[in-house]
Coordinates of C-alpha atoms and ligand atoms in Angstrom, one line a residue:
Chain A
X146 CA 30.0 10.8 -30.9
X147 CA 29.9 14.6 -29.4
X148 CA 30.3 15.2 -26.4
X149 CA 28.6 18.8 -25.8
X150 CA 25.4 19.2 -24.9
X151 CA 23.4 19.6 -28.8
X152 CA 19.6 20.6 -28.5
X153 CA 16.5 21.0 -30.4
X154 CA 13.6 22.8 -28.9
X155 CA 9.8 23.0 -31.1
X156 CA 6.6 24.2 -30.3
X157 CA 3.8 23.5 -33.0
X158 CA -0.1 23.5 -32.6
X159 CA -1.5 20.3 -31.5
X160 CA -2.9 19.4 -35.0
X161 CA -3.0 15.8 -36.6
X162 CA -1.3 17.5 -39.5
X163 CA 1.9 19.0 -37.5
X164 CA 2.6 15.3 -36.3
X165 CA 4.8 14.4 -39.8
X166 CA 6.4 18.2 -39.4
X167 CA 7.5 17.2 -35.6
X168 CA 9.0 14.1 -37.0
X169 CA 11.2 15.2 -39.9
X170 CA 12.0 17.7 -37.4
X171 CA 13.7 15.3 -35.0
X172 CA 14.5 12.9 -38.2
X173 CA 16.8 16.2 -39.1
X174 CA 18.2 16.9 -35.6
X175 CA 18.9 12.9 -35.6
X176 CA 21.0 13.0 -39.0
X177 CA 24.0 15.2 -37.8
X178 CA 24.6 12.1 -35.3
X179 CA 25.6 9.0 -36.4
X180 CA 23.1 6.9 -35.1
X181 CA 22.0 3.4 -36.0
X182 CA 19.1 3.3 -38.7
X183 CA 17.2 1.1 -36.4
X184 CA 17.9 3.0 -33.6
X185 CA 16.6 6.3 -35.3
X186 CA 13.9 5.0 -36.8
X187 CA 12.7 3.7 -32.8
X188 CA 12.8 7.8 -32.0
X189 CA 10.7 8.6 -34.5
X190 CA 8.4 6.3 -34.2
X191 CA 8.0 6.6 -30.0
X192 CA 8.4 10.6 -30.6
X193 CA 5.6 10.0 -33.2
X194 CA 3.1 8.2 -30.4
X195 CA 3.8 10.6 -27.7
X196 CA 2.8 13.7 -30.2
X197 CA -0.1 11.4 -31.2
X198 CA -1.1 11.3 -27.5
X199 CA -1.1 14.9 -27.0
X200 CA -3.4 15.8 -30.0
X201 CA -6.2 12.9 -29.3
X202 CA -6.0 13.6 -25.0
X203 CA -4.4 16.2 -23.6
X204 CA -6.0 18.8 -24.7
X205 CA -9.2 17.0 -24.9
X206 CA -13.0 19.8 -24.7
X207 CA -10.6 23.1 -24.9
X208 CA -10.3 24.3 -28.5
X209 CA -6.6 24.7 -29.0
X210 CA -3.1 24.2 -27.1
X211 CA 0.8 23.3 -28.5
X212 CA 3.0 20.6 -28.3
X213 CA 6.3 21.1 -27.1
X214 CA 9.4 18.8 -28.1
X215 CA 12.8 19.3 -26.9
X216 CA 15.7 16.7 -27.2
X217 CA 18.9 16.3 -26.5
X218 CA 22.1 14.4 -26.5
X219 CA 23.9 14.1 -23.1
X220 CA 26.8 11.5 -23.1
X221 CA 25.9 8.5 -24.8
X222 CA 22.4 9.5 -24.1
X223 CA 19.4 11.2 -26.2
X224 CA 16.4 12.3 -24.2
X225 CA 13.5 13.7 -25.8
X226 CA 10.6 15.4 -24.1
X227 CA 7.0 15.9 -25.2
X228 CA 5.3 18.2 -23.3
X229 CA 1.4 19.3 -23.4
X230 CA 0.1 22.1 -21.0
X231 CA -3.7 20.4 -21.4
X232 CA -6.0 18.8 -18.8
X233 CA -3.1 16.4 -17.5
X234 CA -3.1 12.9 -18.0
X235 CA -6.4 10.4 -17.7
X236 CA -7.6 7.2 -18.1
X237 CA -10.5 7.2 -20.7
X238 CA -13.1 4.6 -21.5
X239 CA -13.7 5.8 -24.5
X240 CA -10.6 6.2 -26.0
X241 CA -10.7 6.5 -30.0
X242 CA -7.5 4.4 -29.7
X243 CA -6.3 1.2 -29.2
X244 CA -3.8 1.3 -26.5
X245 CA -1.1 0.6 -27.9
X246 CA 1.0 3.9 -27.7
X247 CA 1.8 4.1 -24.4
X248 CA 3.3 0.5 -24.5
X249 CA 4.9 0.9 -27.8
X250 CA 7.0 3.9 -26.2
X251 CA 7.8 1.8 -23.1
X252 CA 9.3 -0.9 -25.7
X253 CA 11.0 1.4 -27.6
X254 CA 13.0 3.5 -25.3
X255 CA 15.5 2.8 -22.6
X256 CA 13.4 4.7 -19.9
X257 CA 10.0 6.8 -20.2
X258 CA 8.5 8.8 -17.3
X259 CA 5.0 10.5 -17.5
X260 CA 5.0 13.2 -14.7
X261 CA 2.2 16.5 -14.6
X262 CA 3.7 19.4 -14.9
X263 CA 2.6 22.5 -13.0
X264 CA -0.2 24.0 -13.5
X265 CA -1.8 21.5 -16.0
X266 CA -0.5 19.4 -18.7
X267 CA 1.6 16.4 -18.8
X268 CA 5.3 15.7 -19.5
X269 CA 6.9 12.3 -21.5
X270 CA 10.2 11.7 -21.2
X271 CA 11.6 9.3 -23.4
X272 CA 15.6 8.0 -23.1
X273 CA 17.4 6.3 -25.4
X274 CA 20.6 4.6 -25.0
X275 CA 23.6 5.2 -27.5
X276 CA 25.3 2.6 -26.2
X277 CA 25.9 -0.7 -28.6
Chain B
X22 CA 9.9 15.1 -47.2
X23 CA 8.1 12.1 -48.5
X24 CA 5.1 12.1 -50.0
X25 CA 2.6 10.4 -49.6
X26 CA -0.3 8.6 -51.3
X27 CA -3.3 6.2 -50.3
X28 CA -4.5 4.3 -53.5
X29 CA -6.9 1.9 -54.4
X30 CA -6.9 -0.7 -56.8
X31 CA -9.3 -3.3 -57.9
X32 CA -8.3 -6.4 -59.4
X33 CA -9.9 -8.9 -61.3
X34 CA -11.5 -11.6 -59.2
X35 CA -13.0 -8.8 -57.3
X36 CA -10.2 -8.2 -54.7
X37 CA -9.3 -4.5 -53.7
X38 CA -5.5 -3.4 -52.9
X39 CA -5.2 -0.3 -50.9
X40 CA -1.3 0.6 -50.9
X41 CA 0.1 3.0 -48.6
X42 CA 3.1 5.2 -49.6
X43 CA 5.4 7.0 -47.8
X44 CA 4.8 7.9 -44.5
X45 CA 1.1 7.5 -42.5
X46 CA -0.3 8.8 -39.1
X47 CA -2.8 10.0 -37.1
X48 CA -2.7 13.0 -40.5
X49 CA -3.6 10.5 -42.8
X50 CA -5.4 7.9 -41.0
X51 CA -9.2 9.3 -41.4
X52 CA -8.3 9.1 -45.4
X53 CA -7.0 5.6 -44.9
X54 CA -10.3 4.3 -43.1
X55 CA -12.3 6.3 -45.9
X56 CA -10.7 4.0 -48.3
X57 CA -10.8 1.0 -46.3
X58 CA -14.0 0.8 -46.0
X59 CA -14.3 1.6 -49.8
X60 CA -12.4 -1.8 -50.1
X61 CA -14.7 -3.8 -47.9
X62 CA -17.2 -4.2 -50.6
X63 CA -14.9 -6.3 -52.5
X64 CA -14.6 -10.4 -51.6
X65 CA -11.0 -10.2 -50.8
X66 CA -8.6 -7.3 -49.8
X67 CA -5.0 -6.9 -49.1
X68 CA -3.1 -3.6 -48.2
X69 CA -0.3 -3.3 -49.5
X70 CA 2.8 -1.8 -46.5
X71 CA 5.4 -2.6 -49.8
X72 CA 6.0 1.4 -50.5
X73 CA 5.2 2.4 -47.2
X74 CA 8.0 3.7 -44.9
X75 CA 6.4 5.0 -41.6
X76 CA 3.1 3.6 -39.4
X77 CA 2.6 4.2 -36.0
X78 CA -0.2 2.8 -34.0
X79 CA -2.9 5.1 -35.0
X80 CA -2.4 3.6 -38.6
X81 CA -2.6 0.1 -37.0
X82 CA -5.4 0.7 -35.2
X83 CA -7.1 1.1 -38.5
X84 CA -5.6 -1.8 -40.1
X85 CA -7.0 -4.0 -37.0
X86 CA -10.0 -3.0 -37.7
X87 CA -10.7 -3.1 -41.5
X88 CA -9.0 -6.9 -40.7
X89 CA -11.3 -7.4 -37.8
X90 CA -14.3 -6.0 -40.2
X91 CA -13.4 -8.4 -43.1
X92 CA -13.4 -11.6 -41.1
X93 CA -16.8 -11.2 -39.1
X94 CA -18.0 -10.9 -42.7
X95 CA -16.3 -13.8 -44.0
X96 CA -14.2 -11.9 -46.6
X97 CA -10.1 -12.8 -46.7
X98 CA -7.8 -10.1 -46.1
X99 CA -3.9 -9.9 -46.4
X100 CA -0.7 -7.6 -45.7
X101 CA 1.9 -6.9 -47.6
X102 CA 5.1 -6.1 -45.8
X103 CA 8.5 -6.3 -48.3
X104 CA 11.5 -5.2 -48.7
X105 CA 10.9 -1.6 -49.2
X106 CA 9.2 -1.4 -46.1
X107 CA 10.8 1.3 -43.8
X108 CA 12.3 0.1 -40.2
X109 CA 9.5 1.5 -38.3
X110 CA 7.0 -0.4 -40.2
X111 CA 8.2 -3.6 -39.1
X112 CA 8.9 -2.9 -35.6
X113 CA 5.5 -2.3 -35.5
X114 CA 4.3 -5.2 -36.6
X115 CA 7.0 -6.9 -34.4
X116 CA 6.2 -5.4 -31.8
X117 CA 2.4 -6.0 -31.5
X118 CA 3.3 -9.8 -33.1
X119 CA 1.2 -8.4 -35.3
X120 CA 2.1 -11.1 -38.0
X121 CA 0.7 -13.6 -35.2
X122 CA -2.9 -12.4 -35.8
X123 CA -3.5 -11.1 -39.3
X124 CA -1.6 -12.8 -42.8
X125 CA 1.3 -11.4 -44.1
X126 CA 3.0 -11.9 -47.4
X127 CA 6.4 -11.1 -48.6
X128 CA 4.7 -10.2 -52.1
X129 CA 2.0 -8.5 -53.6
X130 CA 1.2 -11.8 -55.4
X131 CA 1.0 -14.4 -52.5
X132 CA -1.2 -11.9 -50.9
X133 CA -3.6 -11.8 -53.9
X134 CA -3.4 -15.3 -54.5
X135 CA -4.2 -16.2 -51.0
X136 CA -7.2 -13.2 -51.0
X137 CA -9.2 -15.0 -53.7
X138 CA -8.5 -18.7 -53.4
X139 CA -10.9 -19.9 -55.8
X140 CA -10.6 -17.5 -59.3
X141 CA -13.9 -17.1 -60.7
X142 CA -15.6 -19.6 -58.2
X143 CA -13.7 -22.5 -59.7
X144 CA -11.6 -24.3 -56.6
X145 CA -8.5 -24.9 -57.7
Chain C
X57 CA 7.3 13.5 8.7
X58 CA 10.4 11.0 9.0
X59 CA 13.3 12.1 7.5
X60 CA 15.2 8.6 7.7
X61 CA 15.3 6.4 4.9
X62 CA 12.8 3.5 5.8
X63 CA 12.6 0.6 3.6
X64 CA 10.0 -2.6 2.3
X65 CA 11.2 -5.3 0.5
X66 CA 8.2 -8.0 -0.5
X67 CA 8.8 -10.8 -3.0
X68 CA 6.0 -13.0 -4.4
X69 CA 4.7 -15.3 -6.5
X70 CA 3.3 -13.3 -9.7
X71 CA 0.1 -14.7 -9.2
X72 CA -3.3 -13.2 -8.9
X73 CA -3.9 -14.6 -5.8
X74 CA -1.0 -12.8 -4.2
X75 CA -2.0 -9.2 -5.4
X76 CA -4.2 -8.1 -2.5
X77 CA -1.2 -9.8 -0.1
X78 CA 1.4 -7.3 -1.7
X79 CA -1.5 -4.4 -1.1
X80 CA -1.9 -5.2 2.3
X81 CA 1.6 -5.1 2.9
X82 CA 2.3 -1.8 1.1
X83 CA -0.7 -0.9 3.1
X84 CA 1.1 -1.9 6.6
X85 CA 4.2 -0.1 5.5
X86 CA 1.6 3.1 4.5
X87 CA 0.4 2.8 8.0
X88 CA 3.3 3.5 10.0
X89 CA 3.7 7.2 8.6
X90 CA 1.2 10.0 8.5
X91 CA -0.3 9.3 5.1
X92 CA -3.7 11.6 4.0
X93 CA -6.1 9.2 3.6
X94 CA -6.4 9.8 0.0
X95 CA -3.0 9.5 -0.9
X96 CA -2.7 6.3 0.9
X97 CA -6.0 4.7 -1.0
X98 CA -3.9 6.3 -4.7
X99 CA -0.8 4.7 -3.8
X100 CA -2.7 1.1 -3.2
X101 CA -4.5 1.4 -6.3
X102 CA -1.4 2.2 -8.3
X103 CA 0.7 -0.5 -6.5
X104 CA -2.3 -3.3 -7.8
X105 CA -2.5 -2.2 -11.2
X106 CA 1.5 -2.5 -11.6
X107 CA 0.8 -5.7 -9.9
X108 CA -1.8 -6.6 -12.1
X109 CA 0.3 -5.9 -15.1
X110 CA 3.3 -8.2 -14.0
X111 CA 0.8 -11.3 -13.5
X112 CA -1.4 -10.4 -16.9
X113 CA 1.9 -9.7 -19.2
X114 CA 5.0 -10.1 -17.9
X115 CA 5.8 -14.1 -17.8
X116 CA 3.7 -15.0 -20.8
X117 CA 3.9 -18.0 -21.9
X118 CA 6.7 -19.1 -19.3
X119 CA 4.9 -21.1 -16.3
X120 CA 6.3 -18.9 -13.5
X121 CA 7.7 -15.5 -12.1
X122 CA 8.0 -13.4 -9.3
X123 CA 6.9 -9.8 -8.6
X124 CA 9.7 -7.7 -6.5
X125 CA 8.2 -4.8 -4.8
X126 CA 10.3 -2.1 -2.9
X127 CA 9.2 0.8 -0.9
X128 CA 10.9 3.3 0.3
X129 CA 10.3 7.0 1.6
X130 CA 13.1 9.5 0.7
X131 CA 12.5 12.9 2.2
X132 CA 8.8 14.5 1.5
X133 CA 8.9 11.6 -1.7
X134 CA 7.4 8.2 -1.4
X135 CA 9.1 5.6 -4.3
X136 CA 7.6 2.0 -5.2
X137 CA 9.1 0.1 -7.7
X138 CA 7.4 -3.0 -9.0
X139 CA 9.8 -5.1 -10.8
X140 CA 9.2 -8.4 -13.0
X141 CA 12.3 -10.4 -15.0
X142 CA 9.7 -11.8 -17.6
X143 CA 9.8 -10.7 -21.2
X144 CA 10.1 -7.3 -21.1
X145 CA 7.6 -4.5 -22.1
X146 CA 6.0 -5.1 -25.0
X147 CA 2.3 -3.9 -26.2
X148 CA -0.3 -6.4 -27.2
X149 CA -2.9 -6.2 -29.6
X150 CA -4.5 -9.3 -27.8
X151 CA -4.5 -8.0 -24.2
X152 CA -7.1 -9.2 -21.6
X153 CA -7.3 -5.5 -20.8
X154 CA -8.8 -2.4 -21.4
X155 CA -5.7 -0.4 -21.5
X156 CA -6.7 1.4 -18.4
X157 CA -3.9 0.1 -15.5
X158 CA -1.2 2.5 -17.3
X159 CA -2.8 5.5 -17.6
X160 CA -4.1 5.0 -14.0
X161 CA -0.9 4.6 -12.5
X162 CA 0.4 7.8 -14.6
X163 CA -2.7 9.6 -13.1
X164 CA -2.0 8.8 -9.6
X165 CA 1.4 9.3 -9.6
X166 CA 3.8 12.3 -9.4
X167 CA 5.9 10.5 -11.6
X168 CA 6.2 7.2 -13.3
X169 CA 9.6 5.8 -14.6
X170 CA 9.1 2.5 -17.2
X171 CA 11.8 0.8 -18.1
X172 CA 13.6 -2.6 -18.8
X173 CA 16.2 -4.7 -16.5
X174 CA 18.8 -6.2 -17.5
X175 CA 19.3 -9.2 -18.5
X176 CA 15.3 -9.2 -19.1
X177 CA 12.2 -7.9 -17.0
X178 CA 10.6 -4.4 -16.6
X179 CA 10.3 -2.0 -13.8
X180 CA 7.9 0.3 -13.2
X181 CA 9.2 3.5 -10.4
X182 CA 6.0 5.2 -8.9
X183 CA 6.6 8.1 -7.2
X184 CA 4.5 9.9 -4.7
X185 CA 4.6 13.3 -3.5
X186 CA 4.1 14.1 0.4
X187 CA 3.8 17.5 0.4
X188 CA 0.4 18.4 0.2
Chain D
X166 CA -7.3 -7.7 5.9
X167 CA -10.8 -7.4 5.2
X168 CA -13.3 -10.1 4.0
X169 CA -14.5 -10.1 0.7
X170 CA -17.6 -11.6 -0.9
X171 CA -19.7 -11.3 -4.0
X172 CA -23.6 -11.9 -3.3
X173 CA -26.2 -12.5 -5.7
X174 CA -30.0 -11.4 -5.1
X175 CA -33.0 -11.7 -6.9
X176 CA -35.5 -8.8 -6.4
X177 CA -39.3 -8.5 -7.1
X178 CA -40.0 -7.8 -10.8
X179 CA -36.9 -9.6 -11.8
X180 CA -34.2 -7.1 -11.1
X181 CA -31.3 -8.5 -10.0
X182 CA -28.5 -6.9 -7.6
X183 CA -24.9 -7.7 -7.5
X184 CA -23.1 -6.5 -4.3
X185 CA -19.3 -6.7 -4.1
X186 CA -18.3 -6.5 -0.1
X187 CA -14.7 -5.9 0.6
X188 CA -11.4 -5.5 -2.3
X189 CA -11.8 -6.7 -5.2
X190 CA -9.3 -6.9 -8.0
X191 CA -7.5 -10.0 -10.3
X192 CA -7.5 -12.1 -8.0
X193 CA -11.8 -12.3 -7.8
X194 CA -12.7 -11.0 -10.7
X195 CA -13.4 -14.2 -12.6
X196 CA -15.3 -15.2 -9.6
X197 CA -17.0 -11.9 -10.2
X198 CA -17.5 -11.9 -14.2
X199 CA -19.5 -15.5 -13.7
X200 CA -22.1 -13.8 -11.0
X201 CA -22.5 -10.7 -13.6
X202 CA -23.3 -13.1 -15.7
X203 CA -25.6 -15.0 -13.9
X204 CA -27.3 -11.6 -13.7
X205 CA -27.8 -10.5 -16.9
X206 CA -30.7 -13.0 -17.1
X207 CA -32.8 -10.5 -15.3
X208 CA -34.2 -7.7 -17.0
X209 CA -32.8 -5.2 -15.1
X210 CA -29.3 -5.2 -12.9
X211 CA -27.7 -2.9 -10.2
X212 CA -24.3 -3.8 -9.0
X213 CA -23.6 -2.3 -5.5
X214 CA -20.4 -1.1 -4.7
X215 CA -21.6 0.5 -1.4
X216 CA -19.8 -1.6 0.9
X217 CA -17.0 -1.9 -1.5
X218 CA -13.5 -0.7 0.2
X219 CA -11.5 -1.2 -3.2
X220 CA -11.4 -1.8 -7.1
X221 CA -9.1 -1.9 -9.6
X222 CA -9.2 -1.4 -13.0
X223 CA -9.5 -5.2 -14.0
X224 CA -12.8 -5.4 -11.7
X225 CA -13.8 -1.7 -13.3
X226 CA -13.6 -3.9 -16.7
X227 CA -15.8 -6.3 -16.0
X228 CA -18.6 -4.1 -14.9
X229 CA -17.9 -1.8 -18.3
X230 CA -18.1 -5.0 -19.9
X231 CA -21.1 -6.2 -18.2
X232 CA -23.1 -2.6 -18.7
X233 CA -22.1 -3.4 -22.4
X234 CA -23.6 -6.3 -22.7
X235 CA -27.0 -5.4 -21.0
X236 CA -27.2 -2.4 -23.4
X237 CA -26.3 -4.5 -26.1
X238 CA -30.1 -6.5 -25.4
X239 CA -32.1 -3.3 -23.9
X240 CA -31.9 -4.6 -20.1
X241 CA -31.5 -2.2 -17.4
X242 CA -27.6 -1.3 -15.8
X243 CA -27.1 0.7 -12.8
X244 CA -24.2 1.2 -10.3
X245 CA -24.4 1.9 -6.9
X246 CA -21.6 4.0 -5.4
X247 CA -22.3 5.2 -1.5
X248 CA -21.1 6.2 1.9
X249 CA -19.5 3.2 2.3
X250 CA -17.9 2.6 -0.6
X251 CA -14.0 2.9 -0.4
X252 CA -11.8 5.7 -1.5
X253 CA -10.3 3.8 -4.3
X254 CA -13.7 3.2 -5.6
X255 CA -14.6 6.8 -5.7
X256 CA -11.3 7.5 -7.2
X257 CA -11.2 5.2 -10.1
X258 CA -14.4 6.4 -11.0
X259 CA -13.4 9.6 -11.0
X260 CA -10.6 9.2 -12.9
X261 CA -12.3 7.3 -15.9
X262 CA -14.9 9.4 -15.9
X263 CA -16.9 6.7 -15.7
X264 CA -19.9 8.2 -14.5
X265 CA -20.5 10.1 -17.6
X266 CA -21.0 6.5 -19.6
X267 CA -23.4 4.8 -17.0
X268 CA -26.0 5.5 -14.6
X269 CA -24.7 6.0 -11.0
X270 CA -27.1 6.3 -8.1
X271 CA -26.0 6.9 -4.0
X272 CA -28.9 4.0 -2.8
X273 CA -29.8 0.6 -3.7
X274 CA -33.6 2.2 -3.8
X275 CA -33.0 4.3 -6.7
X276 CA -31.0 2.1 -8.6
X277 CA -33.6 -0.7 -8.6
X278 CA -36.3 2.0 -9.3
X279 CA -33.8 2.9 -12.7
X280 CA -33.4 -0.7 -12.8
X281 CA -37.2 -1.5 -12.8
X282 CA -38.8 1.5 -14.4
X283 CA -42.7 -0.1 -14.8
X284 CA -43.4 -2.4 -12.3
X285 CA -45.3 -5.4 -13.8
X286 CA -45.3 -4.0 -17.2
X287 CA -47.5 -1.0 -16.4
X288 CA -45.9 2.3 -17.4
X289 CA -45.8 4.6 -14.5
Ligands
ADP384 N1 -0.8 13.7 -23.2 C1 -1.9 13.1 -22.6 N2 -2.8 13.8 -21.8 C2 -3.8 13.2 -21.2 N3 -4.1 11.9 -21.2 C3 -3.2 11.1 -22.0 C4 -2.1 11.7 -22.7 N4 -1.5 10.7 -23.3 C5 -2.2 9.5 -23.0 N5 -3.2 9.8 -22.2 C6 -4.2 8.8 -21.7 O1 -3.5 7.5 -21.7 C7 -4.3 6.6 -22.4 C8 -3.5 5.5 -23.1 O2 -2.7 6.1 -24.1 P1 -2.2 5.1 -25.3 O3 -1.5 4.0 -24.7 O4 -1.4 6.0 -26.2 O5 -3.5 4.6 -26.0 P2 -4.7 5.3 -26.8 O6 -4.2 6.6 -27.2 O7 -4.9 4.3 -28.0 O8 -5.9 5.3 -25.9 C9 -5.2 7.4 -23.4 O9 -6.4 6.7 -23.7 C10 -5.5 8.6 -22.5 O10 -6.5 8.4 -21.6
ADP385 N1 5.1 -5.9 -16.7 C1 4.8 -5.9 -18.0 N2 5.6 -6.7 -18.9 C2 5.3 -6.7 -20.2 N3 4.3 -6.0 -20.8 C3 3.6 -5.2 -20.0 C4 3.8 -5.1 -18.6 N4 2.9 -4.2 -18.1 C5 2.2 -3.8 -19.2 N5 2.5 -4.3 -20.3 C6 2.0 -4.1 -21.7 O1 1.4 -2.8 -21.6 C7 0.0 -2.9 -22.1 C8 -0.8 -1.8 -21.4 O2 -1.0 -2.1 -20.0 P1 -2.2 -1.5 -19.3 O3 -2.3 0.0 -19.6 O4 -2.1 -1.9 -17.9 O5 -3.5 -2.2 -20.0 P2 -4.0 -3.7 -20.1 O6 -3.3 -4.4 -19.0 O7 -5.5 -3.5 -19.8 O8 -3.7 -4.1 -21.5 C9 -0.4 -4.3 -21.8 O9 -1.4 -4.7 -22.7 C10 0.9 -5.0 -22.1 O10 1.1 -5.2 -23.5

């Protein structure tokens, strides 16, 4: 396990079809750790709701805006951000989904927060724990 | 990396397999209901997860539905989930307790088998 | 503005019945500090839908469960945390719901922190910003 | 704190109006989903949230779900959201955007006029 600080930082267009690129992304950034296949395949998979989340809501009327992905390992930790600067976060009614992503990322990680960040736009923070 | 393929087969019997390879999203899921709904015409259906390493829950969302679809209808509809099913595939499923709702076979076979009970109207 | 730490501490039944009790108390604690009137009616509504998420999903199956609610303000930052020790965070293709109590409570909130005690249960950490 | 109640009133030319007094959330909202239903025999509704000091999104459910079902069968839907109805009301409302999906009116007058467009079967 490393102990310094190691960080990836990635801004691509909210598009359907940048989701895969953002995940081989972080699968790459994931494979100079030795993490548990199980484990890694949790991140992608919560890192893969969050960016779904940004392209069906956040930037939901407007015509264009980026998603932002940043993680890191801190200690035994890995944090991973997903960032949006669109209309903040809503309730909808009429949601094309099902639901189900927000509470698939709360299963998956060890902590998530959801906070607005300044002046519009939302930020998920999803924790994992390294520990066994 | 990856690639990956939607296809659909039909088998004799009149049941439709639509098998998902590699890895599926929110990219691929408007192809995915295209060709679900393709299979609906068919009097069985099973989609086959046995190639397929990566859902999420934008790629379940459409499985719920072509499932949901096929019973008000009356037709039978299976999963496939095997061993060559990547990690995230069946925490998914775990997750949700998917499994609880919706058939799942080990086996392409068993799935078909179990999509047209009674081959060329004959019960057996 | 009080810059003491003051504290609530409610436990009860998670049982429907015993949602608008836990508002009404959260309410009374609201009452004793100079809350907007806006704010105040935000932080109710998110307190009942965490509420309502314990009693709809977190002891299913099992016959019986608590909520544990603490309030606290720290500086110019009010903190509720609902607690549960059912079965953990888990999404459900089945749910009663609409999906809506999540994204609600991440709307009203300046931040929202989701994840599971140990040895099982979930927490949910609402926090509410004073400063206007 | 405050009382609550849910009252059920059956106006000329079968329009029928559902007024929520009081918070409502979990813990009435089965009481509440069996008086919507009640309603929906009418041909048109108005639920009135005017002297409503709180909902949640479990009682915002059931009235989605109930305007869903009287579109479903052509009857009228309406909501009433007034001076008097709580913050939390307002808010939720907001939030959801829920205004944009059904009619809204700020009187029980106008609502039942929406609810009730010909009187008697004569087009106005
Ligand atoms: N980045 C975001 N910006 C704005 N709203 C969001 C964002 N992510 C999620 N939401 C809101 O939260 C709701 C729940 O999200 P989720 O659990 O992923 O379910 P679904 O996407 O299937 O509706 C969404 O319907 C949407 O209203
Ligand atoms: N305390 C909890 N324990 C376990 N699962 C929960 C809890 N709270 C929420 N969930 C899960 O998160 C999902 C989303 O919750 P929410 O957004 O409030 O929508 P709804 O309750 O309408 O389904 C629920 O369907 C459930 O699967």
């Amino acid at each position: 396990m490393n102990d310094e600080q190691v960080q990836l930082e990635l801004t691509v267009a909210s598009k359907a079809e940048n989701i895969p690129l953002v995940r081989h992304a972080v699968a790459g950034f994931l494979d100079g750790h030795e993490l548990p296949e199980e484990l890694a395949s949790d991140v992608l998979l919560a890192v893969t709701e969050a960016c779904t989340n940004v392209v069906q809501h956040a930037y939901r009327g407007s015509s264009s805006g980026e998603i932002e992905i940043s993680a890191e390992y801190i200690r035994s930790e890995l944090t991973i951000a997903v960032r949006d600067r669109g209309l903040g976060f809503a309730p909808r009614v009429d949601s094309p989904g099902l639901g189900l992503g927000l509470p698939v990322i709360a299963a998956l990680t060890h902590n998530v927060e959801i906070r607005p960040i300044p002046p519009s736009g939302t930020e998920v923070v999803m924790t994992f724990s390294l520990d066994p | 990396m990856s690639a990956r393929a939607i296809s659909l087969v039909r088998h004799d019997g009149d049941a439709c397999v639509v098998a998902l390879n590699g890895e599926h999203d929110l990219s691929s899921v408007d192809e995915l209901i295209a060709v679900l709904e393709q299979a609906t015409s068919a009097r069985g259906m099973v989609v086959d997860l046995s190639a397929t390493s990566f859902i999420d829950s934008a790629v379940l969302g459409a499985l719920i539905a072509s499932h949901r679809t096929a019973e008000a209808s009356g037709r039978r509809w299976a999963l496939v989930v095997g061993k060559g099913s990547g990690a995230a595939v069946r925490r998914i499923l775990e997750l949700t307790g998917l499994d609880a709702v919706m058939p799942v076979y080990a086996g392409l076979g068993d799935a078909l088998a179990a999509s047209l009970p009674s081959q060329s109207g004959l019960p057996t």
